[in-house]
XYZ file of C-alpha atoms in Angstrom:
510
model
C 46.700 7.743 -56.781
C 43.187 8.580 -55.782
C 42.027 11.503 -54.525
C 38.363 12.791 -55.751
C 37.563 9.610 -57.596
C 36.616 7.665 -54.330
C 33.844 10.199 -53.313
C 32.481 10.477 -57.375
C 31.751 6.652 -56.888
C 29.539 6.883 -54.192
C 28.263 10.284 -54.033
C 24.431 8.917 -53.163
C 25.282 6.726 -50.935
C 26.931 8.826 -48.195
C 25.740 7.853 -44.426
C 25.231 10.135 -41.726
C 28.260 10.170 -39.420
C 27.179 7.718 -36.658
C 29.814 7.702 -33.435
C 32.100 4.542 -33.517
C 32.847 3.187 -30.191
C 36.547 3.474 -29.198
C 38.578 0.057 -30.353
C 40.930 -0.699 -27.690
C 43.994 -0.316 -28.302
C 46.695 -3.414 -28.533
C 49.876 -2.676 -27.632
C 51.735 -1.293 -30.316
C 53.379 -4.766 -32.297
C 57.151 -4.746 -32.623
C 56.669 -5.394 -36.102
C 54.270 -3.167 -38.255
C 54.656 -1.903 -41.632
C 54.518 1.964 -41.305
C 54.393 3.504 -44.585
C 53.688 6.916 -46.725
C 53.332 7.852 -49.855
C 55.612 10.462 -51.391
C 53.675 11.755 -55.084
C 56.628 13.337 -57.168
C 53.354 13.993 -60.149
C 52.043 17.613 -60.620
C 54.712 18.490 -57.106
C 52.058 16.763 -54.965
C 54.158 16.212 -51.963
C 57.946 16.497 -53.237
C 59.570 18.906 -54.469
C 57.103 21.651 -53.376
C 57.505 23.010 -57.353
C 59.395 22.519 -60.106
C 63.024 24.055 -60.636
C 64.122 24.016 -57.122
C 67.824 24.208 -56.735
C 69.502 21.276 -55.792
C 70.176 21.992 -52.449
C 66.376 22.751 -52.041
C 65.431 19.336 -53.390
C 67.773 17.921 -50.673
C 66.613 20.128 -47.982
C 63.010 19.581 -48.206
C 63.345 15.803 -49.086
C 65.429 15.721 -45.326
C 62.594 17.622 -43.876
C 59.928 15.609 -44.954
C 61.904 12.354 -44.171
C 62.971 14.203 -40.486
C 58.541 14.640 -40.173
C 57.740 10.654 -41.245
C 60.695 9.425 -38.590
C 59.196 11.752 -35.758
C 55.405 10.533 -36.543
C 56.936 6.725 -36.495
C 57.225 5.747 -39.733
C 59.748 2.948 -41.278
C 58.604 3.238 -45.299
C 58.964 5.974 -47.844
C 56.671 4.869 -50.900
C 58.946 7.271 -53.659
C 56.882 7.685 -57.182
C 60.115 7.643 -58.971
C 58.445 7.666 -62.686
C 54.791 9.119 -63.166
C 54.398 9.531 -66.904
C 57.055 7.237 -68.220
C 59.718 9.293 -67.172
C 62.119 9.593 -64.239
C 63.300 10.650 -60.890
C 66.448 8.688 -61.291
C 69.386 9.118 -63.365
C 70.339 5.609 -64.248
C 67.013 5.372 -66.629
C 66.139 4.619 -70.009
C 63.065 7.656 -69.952
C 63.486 11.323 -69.607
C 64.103 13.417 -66.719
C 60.419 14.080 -65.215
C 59.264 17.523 -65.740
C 58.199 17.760 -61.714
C 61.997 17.785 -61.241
C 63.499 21.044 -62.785
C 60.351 22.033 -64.972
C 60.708 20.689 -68.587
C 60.881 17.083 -69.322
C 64.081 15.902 -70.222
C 66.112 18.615 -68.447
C 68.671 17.197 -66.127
C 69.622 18.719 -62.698
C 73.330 19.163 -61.766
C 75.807 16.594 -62.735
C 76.217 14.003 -59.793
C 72.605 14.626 -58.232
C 70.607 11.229 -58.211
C 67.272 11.708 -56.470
C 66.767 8.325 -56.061
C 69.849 7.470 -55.120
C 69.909 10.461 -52.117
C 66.139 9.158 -51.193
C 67.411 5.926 -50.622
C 70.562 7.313 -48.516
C 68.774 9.409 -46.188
C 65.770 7.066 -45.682
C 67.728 4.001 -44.810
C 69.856 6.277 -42.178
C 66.811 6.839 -40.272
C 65.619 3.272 -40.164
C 63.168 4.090 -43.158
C 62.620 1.491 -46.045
C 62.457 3.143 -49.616
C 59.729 1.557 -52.035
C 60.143 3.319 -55.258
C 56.864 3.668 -56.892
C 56.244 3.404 -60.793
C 52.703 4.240 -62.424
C 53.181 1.319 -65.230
C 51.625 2.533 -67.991
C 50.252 6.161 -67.949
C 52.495 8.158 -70.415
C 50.713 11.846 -69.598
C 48.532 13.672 -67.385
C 46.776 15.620 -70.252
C 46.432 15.814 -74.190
C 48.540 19.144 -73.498
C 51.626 17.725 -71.886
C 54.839 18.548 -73.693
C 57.021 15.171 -74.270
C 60.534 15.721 -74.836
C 62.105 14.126 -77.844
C 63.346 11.246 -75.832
C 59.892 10.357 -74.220
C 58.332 7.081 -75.803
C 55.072 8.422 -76.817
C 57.042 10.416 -79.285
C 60.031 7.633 -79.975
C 57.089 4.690 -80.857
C 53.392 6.590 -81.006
C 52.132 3.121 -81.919
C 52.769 1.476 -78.244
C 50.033 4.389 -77.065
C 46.820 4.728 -76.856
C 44.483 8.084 -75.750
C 41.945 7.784 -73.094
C 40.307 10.795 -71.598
C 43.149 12.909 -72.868
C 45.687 10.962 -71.142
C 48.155 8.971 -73.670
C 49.136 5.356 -71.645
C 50.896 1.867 -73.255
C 49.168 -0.380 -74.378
C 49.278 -3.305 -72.023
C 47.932 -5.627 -74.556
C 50.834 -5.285 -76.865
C 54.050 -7.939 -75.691
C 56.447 -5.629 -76.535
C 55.049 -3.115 -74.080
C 55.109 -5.829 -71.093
C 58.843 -6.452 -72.071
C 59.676 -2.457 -72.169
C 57.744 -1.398 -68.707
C 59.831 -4.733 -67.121
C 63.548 -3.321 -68.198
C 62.599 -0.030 -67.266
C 61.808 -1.401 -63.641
C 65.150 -3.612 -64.154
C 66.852 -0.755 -64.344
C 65.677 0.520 -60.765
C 66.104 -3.207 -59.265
C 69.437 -3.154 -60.636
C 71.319 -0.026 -60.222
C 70.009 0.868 -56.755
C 69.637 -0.559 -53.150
C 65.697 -0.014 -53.294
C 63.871 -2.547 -50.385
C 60.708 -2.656 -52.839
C 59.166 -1.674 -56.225
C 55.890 -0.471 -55.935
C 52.349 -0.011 -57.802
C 49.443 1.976 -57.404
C 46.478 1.309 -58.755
C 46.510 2.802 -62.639
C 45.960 -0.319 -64.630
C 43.599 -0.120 -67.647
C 42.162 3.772 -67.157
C 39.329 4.280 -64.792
C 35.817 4.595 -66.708
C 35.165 8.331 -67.846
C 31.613 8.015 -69.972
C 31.633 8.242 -73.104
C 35.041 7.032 -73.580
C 36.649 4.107 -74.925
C 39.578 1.758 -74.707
C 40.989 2.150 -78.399
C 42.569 -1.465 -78.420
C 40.330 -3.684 -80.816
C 43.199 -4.151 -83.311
C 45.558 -4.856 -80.645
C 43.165 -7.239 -79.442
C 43.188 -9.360 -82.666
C 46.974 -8.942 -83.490
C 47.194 -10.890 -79.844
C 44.434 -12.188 -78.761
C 46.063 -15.224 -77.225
C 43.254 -17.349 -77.373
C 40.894 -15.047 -75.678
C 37.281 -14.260 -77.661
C 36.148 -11.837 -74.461
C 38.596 -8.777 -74.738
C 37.751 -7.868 -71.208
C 40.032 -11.354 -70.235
C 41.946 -10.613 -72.105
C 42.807 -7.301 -70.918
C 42.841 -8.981 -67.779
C 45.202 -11.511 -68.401
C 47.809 -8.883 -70.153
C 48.011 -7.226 -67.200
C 48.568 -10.589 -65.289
C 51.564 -10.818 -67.541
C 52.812 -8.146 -66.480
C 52.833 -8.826 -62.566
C 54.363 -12.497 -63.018
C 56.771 -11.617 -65.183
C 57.886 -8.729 -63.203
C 57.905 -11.002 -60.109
C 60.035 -13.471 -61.607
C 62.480 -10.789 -62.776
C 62.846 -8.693 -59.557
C 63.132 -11.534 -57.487
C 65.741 -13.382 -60.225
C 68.573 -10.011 -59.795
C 67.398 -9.185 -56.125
C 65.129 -11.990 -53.979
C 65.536 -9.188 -51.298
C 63.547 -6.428 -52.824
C 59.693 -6.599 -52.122
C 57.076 -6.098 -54.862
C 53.719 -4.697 -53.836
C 50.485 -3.390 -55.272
C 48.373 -0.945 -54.275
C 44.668 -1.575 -56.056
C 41.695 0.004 -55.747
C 39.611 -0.844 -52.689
C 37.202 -3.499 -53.946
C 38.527 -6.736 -55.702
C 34.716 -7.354 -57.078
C 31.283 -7.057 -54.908
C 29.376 -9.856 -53.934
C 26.521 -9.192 -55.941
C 29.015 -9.690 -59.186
C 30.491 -12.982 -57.242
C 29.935 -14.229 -53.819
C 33.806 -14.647 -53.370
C 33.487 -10.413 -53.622
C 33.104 -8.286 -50.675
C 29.978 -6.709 -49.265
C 29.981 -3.383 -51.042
C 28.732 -1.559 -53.801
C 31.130 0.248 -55.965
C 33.348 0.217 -58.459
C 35.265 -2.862 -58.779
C 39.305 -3.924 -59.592
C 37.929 -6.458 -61.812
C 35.366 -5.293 -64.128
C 36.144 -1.560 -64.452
C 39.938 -1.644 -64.084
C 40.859 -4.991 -65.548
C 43.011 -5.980 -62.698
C 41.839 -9.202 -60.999
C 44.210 -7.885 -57.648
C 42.979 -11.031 -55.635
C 44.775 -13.840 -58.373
C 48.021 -11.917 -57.612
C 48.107 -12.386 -53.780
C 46.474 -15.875 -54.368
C 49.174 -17.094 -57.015
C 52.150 -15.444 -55.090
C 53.362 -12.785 -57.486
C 53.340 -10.391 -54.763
C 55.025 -9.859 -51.478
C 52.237 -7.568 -50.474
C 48.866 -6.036 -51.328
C 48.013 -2.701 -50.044
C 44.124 -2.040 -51.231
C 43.227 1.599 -50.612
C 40.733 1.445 -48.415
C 39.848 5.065 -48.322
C 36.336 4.776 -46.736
C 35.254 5.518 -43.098
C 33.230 2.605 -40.936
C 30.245 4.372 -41.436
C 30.848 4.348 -45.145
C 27.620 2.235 -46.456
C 28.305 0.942 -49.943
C 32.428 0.318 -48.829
C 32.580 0.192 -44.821
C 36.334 0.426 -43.696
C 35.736 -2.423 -41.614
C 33.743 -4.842 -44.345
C 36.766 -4.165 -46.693
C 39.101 -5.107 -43.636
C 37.948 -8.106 -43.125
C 37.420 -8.898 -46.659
C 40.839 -8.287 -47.506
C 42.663 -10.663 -44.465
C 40.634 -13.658 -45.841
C 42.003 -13.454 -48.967
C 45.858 -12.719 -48.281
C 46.677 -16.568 -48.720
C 50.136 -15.822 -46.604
C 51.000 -12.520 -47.943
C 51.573 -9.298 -46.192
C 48.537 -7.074 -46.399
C 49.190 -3.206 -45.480
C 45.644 -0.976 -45.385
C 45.744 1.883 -47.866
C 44.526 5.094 -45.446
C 43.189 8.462 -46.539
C 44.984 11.077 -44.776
C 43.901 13.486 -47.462
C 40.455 13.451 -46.716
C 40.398 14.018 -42.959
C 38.504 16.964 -41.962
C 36.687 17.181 -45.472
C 33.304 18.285 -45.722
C 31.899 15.392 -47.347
C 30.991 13.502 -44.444
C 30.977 13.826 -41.320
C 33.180 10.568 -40.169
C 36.165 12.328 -41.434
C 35.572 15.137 -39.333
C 36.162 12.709 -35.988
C 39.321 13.252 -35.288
C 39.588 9.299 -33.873
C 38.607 8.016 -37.615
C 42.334 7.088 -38.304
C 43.068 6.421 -35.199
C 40.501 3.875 -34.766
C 41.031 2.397 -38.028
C 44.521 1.945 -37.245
C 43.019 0.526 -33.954
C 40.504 -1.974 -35.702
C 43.776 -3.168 -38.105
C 45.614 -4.226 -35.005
C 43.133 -6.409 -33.680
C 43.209 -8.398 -36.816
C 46.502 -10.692 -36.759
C 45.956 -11.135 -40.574
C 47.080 -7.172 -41.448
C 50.321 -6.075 -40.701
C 50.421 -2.217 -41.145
C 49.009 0.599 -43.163
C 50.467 2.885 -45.842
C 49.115 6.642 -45.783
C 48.171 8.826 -48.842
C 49.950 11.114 -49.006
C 53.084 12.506 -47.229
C 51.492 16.141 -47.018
C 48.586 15.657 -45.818
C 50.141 14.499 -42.984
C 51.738 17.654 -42.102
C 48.118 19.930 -43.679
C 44.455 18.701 -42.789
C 45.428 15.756 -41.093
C 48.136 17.361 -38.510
C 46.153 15.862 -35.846
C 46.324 12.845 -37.028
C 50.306 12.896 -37.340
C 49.980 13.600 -33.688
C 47.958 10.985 -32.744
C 50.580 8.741 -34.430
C 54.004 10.631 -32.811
C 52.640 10.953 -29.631
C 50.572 7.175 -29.295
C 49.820 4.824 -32.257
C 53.433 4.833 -33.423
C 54.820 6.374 -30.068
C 57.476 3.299 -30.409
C 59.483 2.403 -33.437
C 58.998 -0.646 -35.391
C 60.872 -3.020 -37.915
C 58.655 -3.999 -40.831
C 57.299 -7.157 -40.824
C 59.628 -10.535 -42.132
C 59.004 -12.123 -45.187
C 60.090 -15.899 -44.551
C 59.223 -17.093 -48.026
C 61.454 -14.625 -49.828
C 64.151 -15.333 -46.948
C 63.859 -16.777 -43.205
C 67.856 -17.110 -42.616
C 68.111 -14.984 -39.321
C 71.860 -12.920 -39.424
C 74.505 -13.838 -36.570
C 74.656 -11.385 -33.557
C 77.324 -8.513 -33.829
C 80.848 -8.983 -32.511
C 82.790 -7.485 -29.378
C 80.201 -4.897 -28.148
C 81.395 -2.021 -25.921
C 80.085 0.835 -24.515
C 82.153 3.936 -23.269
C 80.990 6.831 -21.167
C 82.141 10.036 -22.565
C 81.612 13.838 -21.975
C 79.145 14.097 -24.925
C 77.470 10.469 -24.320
C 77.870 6.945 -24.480
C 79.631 5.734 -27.304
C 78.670 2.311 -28.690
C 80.735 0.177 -30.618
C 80.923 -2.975 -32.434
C 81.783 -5.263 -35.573
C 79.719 -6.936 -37.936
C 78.491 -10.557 -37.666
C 80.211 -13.468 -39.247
C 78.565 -14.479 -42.282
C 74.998 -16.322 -41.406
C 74.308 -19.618 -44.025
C 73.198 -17.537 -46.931
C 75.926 -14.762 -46.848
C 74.866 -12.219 -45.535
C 76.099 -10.353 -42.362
C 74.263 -6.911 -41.415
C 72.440 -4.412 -43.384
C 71.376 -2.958 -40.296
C 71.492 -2.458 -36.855
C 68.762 -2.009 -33.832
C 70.179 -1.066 -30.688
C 68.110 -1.067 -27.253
C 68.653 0.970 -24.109
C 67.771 -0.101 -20.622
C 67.662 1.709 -16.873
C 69.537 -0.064 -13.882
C 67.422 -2.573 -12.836
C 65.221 -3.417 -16.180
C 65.351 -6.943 -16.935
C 67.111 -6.694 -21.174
C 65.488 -8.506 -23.944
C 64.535 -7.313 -27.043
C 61.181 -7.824 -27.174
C 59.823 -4.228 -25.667
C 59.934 -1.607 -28.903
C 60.008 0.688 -26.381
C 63.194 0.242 -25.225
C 64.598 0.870 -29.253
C 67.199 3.970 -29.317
C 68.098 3.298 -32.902
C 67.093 1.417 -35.859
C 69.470 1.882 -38.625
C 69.423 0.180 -42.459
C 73.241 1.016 -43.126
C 76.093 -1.230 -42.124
C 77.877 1.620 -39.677
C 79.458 -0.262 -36.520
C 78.874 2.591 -33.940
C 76.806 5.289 -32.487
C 77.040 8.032 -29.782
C 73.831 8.131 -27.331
C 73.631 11.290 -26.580
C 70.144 11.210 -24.876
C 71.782 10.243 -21.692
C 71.638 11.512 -17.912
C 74.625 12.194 -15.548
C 75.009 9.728 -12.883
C 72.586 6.315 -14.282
C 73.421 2.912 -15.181
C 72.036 2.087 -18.613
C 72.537 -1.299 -20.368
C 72.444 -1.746 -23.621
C 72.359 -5.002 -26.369
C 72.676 -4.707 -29.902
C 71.273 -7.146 -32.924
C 71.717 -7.280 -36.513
C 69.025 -6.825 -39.847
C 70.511 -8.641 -42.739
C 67.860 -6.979 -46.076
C 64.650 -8.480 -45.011
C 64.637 -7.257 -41.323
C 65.759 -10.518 -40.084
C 66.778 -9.536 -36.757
C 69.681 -11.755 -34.840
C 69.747 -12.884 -31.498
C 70.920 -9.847 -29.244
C 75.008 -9.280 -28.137
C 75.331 -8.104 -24.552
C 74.193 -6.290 -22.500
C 76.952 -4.272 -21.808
C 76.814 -1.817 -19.103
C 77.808 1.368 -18.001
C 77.651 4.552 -15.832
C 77.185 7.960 -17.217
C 80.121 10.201 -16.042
């Protein structure tokens, strides 16, 4: 994920911070993808070090999950395999060294990471995207590789680039290993999404070159220009890994989070207004074709630029980006990292994310924002977090549907009650009959109303509970003696497809 690189690109081309007006702000949407990114690599965000007992792991994991549902948040983005290893037991690759400190050493017998990530983020109404870096192998010409890690199993699917071994996207066999790895994921756990970032081909280091001419002519594949080429390998890779996730699971999601700029409009005039590196011509990755042919469910460019940015503006990129979805979802990468840097001055504002989250809004064409990364959110950009808890994301909110991967909406839970006791009011229900394709309830949102408030579910304001686990009751304890509350209850089938409401059923607090 980037961090430096975005200010190396531009570094003569920073703006003086100029004051943005406020946006206004539109009422927060019912529906908005909320998002963060967890990095597992070099301990970034989770866990704090290597070797952490068990029970550490757990502990902090709950913590930071306990921080993201406070701020408002309904996504964990999990990097569940940085260097071709893992942060999940059912895998083909090693144990990742972040985990207990060597690669290939295993923590205690019945601990799956991923499989507890998954468990305590869909308890607290939290998606879990599990993030894979496709084809980077090692973070630097030093980094021990256990026996079992491919770089040391088959050398010759590798090659070296700025110290940094990574497959060889050119080579079929490659494409066909990096989709059974992610198989494995899709298959053996109740993930909502797999998840990219935006390593491709290596960014440009000068001086440097890709070592993959004799690739190149083993399978060319018709192509004379090896930068196509390279292109088109790595469109291989996203089709074929859309046909296969959706093929075991049409529920999970597949997403892609690129680099800011698809191409500038000086290279094409289909490119945005901005002056920068580019997905295209340094990175290989032509990120618009895979929104535009459908491969996936949503892009998520980082846009990690202010407004005042000149050669990227946040808003130019915006814009850029909701005229090219072509009925995708599109969720705005956001730079929590860099707020209150010294760079420049916009990220000093305090408003900057705030506003940008503002300016998103009032485009019907975006629908949410994922934040780099999970720390930072509790570090330099605290303020921000609070901005967020306490206004932005004050409410909670489901993530946005998906008709084309499923638009059946789940029947409405069965007999609904509510009980006053001494410790709250105790709702309870059963699931839904089946709706047309199946499916009952993978979830549950339950809303809470005062005497006199007219109940419908279309106020996120009046949401007690979102849950993404199939449990058929819940104490409200947040209750006062003496009011009337009424409550209705509706049911999520995988998607978020939320069912007309049962009640309300009413009662007094004792």
């Amino acid at each position: 994920m980037l961090k430096k690189i975005v200010f190396t690109i531009f570094t003569t081309l920073i703006t003086p911070y100029i004051l943005i007006a406020q946006i206004p702000t539109k009422i927060a949407p019912k529906r908005e993808f909320r998002g963060v990114w967890v990095a597992t690599v070099e301990n970034i965000d989770w866990p704090s070090k290597a070797g952490l007992s068990i029970d550490q792991q757990k502990q902090e994991l709950i913590g930071l999950m306990e921080q993201h549902k406070r701020t408002g948040m309904n996504a964990i983005i999990l990097q569940v395999r940085p260097t071709a290893d893992a942060f999940y037991r059912k895998s083909r690759e090693p144990w990742s060294q972040w985990l207990m400190g060597k690669q290939g050493l295993a923590p205690a017998p019945g601990y799956d990471p991923l499989e507890f990530a998954i468990k305590e983020a869909h308890s607290r109404g939290m998606e879990l995207h599990a993030w894979f870096n496709p084809y980077r192998a090692s973070m630097s010409a030093n980094s021990y590789a256990s026996e079992d890690h491919m770089t040391r199993k088959r050398p010759d699917l590798f090659f070296t680039y700025g110290g940094k071994k990574q497959f060889d996207p050119g080579m079929p066999e490659v494409r066909e290993y990096i989709v059974q790895v992610i198989l494995d994921v899709v298959k053996g756990y109740d993930v909502d999404g797999i998840h990219f970032d935006d390593y491709f081909y290596p960014y440009p280091i000068e001086g440097q070159r890709i070592n993959d001419g004799a690739t190149f002519s083993k399978y060319s594949n018709g192509f004379t220009d090896i930068k196509d080429w390279r292109r088109n390998n790595v469109d291989l890779l996203i089709k074929q890994l859309d046909d296969s996730i959706h093929h075991y699971k049409k529920y999970v999601k597949f997403g892609i989070s690129p680099f800011g700029i698809w191409k500038n409009s000086k290279e094409d005039t289909l490119g945005s207004a901005t002056h920068g590196l580019s997905n295209y011509h340094e990175l290989y990755a032509d990120s618009r074709k895979w929104i535009k042919e459908g491969w996936v469910d949503y892009i998520n460019p980082q846009i990690y630029f202010s407004f005042t940015r000149r050669a990227a503006p946040f808003a130019t990129l915006v814009d850029w980006w909701s005229n090219n979805t072509y009925g995708r979802h599109l969720y705005i990468g956001q730079a929590a990292y860099l707020v209150n840097q010294r760079m420049e001055a916009a990220w000093r504002n305090p408003q900057e994310i705030p506003n940008q989250i503002r300016y998103i809004r009032s485009n019907n064409r975006v629908q949410g924002s994922i934040f780099f990364s999970s720390k930072s959110l509790s570090t330099v950009a605290r303020g921000t977090a609070d901005s967020l808890r306490n206004n932005l994301y004050k409410y909670p909110a489901l993530p946005p549907q998906m008709p084309w991967l499923d638009e059946v909406v789940p029947n409405a839970p069965q007999t609904f009650t509510a009980e006053a006791t001494a410790t709250g009011v105790q709702l309870k229900w059963t699931a839904p009959l089946k709706a047309e394709d199946g499916e009952t309830a993978s979830g549950y949102v339950i809303y809470r109303f005062n005497e006199g408030e007219k109940p419908e579910i279309l106020d996120p304001s009046k949401i007690i509970r979102i849950s993404f686990e199939d449990f058929t009751f819940f104490m409200d304890t947040n209750v006062e003696k003496g009011k009337r509350y009424n409550y209705l209850i509706t049911a999520l089938d995988r998607l978020k497809n939320e069912s007309g409401p049962s009640g309300p059923v009413g009662v007094e607090v004792l």
